[in-house]
XYZ file of C-alpha atoms in Angstrom:
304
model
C 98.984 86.407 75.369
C 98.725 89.857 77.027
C 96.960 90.071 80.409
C 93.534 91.603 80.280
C 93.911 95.532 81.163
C 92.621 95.971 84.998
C 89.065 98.179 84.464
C 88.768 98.591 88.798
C 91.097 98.494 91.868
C 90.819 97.817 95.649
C 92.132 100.151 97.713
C 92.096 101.889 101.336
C 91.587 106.016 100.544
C 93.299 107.958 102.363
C 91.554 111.550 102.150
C 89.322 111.745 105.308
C 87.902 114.989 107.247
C 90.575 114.991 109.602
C 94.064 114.284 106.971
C 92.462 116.520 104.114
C 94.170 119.969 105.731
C 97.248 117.907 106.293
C 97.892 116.426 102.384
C 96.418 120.165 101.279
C 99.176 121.834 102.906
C 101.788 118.818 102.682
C 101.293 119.267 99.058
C 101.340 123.114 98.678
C 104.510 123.297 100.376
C 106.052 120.460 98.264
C 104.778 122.151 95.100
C 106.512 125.186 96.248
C 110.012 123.482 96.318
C 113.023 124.562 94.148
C 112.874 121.134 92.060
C 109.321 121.659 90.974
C 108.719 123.393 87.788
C 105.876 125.625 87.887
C 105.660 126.117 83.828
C 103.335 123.207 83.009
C 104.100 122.921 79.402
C 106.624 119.630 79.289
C 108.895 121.825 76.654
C 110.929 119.158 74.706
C 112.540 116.146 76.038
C 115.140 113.613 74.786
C 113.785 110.287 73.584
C 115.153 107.465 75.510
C 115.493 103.979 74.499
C 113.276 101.588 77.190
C 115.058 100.443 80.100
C 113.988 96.332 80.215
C 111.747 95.360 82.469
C 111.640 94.432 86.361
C 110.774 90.885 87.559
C 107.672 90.941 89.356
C 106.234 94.357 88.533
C 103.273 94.850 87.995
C 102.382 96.021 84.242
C 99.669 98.856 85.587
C 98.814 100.993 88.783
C 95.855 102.425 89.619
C 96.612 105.435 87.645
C 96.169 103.279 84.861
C 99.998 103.500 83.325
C 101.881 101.131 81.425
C 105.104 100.719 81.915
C 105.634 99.560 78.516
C 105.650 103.365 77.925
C 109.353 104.880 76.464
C 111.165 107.159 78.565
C 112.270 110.951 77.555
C 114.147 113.192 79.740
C 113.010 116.150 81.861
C 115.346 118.748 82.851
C 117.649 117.017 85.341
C 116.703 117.463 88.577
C 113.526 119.036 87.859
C 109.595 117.801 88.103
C 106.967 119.640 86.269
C 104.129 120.801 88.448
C 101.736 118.711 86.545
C 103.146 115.835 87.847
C 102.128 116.283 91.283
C 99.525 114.474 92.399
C 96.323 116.432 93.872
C 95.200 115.007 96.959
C 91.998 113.792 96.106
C 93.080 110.450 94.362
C 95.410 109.495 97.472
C 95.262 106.250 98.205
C 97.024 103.095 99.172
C 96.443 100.108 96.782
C 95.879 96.472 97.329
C 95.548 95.015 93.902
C 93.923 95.494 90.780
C 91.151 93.960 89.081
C 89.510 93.092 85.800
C 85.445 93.920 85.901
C 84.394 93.829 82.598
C 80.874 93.936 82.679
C 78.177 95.305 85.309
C 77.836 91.325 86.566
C 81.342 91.422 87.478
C 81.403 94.565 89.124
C 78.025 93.761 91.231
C 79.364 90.778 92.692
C 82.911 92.034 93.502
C 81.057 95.213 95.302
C 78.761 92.919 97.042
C 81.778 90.422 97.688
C 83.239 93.745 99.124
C 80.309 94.778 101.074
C 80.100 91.226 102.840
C 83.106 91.412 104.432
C 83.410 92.605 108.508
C 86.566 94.818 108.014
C 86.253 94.931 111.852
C 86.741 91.454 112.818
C 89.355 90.763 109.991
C 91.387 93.558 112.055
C 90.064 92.081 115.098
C 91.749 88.567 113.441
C 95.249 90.081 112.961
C 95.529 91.988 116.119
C 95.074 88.827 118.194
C 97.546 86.950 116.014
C 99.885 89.529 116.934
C 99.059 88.998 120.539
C 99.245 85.355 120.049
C 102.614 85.768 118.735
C 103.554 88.076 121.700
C 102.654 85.755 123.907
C 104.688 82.840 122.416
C 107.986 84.887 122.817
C 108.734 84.917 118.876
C 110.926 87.505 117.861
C 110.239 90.653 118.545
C 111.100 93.966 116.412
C 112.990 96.328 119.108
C 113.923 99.266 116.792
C 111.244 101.771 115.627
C 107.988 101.342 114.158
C 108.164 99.886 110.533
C 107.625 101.103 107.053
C 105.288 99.284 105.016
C 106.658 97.909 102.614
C 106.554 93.817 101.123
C 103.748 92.001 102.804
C 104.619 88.421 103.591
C 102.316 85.673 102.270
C 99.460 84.220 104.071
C 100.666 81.773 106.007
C 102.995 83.724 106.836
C 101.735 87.491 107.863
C 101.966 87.045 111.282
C 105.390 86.502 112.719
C 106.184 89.293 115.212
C 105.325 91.730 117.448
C 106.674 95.081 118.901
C 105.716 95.431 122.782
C 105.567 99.049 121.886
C 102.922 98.399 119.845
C 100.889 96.410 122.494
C 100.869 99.292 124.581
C 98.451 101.036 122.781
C 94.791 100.484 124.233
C 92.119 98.158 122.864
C 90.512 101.008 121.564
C 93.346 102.442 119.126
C 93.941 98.225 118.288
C 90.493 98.463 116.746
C 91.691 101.257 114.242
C 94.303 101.626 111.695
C 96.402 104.981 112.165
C 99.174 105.441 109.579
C 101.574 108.318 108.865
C 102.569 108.910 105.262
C 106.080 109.421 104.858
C 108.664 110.518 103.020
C 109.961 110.625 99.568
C 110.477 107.008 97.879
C 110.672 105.765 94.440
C 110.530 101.636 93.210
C 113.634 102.543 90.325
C 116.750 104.431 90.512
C 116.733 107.761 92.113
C 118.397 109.506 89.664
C 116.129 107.865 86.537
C 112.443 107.434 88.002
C 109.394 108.566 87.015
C 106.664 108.083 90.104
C 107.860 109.160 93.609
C 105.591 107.790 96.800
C 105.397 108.545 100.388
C 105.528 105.392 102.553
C 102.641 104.148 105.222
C 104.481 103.931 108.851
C 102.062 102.100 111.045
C 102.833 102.044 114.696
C 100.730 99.016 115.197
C 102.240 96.809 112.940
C 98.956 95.274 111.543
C 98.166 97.315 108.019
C 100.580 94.691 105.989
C 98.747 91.935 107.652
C 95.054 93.409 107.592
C 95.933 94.584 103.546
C 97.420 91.398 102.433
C 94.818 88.909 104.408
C 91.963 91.157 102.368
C 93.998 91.145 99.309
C 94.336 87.243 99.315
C 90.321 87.042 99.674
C 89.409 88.757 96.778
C 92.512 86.852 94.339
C 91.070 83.427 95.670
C 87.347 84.500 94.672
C 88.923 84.951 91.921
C 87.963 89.377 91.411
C 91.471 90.344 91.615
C 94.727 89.607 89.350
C 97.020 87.534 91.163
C 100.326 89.156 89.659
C 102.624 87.271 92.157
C 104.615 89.785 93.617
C 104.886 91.055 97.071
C 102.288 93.896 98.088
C 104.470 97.636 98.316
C 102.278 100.062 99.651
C 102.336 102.992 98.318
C 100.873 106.884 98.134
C 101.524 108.538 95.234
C 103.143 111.652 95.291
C 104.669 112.398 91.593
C 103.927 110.657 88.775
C 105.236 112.031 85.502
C 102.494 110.280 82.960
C 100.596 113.273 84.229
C 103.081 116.203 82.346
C 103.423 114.488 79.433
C 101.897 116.999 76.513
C 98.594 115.205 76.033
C 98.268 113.729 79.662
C 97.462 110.117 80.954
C 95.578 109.588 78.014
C 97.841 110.568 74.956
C 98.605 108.307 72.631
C 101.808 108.973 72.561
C 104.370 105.895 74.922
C 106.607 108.264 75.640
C 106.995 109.562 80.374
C 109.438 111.692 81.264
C 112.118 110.429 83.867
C 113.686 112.955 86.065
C 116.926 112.779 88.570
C 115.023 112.648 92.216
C 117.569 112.036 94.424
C 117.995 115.442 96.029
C 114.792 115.763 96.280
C 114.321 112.317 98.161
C 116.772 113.635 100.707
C 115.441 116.510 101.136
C 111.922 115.199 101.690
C 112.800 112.030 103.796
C 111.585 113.041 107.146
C 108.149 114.555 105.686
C 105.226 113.561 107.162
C 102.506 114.299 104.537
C 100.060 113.554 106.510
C 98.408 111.064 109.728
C 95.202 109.218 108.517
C 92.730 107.093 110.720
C 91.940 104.703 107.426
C 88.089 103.858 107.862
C 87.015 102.456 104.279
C 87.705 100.123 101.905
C 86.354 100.411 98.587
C 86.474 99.247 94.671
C 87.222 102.535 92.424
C 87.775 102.683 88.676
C 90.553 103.202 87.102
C 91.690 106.530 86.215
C 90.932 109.817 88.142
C 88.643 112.182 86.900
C 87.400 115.751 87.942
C 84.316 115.557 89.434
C 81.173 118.156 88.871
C 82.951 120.461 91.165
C 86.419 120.400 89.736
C 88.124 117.831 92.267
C 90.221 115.112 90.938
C 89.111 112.092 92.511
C 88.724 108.123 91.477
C 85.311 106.949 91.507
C 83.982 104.397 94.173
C 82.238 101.929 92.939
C 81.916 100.154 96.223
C 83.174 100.885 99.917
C 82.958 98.925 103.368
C 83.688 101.510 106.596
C 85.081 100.096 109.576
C 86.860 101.312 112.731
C 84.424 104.044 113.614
């Protein structure tokens, strides 16, 4: 039996005062490189049989794709320009959820709502002390790339001394770069392209998964065992397809990234002091003033 579609997911958005100049100009100097197509219209592509499915991939994101949907071709090396992403849906996902009825959504906002963002950071930060302090391992190289969270039990196991440098005021906040160019399939066949959160501290894969883990065992979110990747969303080609996200028609266009990978690997799109959680629908849509934005349904600040 088919898993019921997510209607809502939790997220931390990453358009603020401060990193909206740097994604606006991130992104209109991306959209102005050789690979990216600026004729919108997705012309004719070759019809690809399905590539089978990954192990522990999720079925949807928070665009609301399936991957279920058949592959076609864009011109090699190429991206159209609809398949940028605009900045106002940016955002770094921590699970999706099933709400299907104004009950379900009330109580997963006020679920939301009820929890102190601040002291669950506070938590995690003096875990990683804690660790520090009982000489575990320790991570000498650079600061890392989020990527797979560990579970629970196990999200605190080291700390950087780099890190613990920082003062107690920049421990109670969550700065992140976004960066680079990254994609979850091969390079040269892929269809979504991502930057990558680099967090100095060390803490956002611990703070993300512990609040991930709290809304699953409430029993709001869709457990779909598999690590947490997060993720920003860059390209996504669901978005050139003739008839857009919502056309009828199964078929994305894949497209050969990997020069354009290289060439954007040392980007940084953008650094963002991440102050709110919130609960948005699925699906962005243009607001009454023409931005392209998810809507909140929900939202906790914290770190101010």
């Amino acid at each position: 039996m088919p898993s019921a579609r997510p209607t809502h997911f939790l997220c931390l958005p990453l358009v603020t005062p401060a990193s909206l100049p740097q994604f606006t100009a991130s992104l209109a100097l991306f959209a102005r490189d050789k690979a990216i197509q600026q004729n919108s219209s997705p012309g004719k592509w070759n019809k690809q049989k399905s590539p089978p499915r990954e192990k522990k991939r999720s079925n949807f994101d928070a665009d609301g794709s399936d991957e279920h949907e058949q592959p076609v071709n864009a011109k090699e090396g190429y991206v159209p320009i609809k398949a940028v992403r605009p900045v106002g849906p940016l955002h770094l996902t921590l699970g999706v959820m099933h709400l299907d009825s104004k009950d379900k959504v009330d109580a997963a906002s006020e679920f939301l709502k009820a929890i102190d963002m601040d002291i669950l950071l506070n938590e995690v930060t003096q875990s990683f002390d804690r660790a520090l302090q009982h000489s575990k391992p320790l991570s000498q190289s650079h600061p890392m790339a989020i990527g797979s969270a560990p579970a629970e039990t196990e999200v605190i196991s080291s700390a950087s001394p780099k890190s613990y440098s920082q003062s107690r005021q920049e421990q109670t906040q969550l700065v992140v770069q976004l960066k680079g160019l990254h994609t979850m399939q091969q390079p040269s066949k892929t269809r979504v392209l991502f930057a990558e959160p680099i967090d100095a501290s060390e803490r956002l894969s611990s703070f993300c998964q512990l609040l991930r883990n709290k809304f699953i065992n409430e029993g709001f979110m869709i457990d779909e065992e598999r690590d947490l990747k997060l993720h920003a969303t860059i390209v996504n080609t669901i978005y050139a397809s003739k008839h857009g996200r919502n056309s009828a028609s199964k078929r994305r266009m894949e497209f050969d990234a990997s020069d354009l990978i290289e060439r954007w690997k040392e980007k940084v799109w953008a650094e963002v002091t991440i102050t709110k959680v919130a609960i948005c629908e699925m699906g962005a849509k243009e607001d009454a003033t023409g931005q392209v934005k998810y809507q909140e349904v929900a939202e906790r600040i914290f770190g101010l």
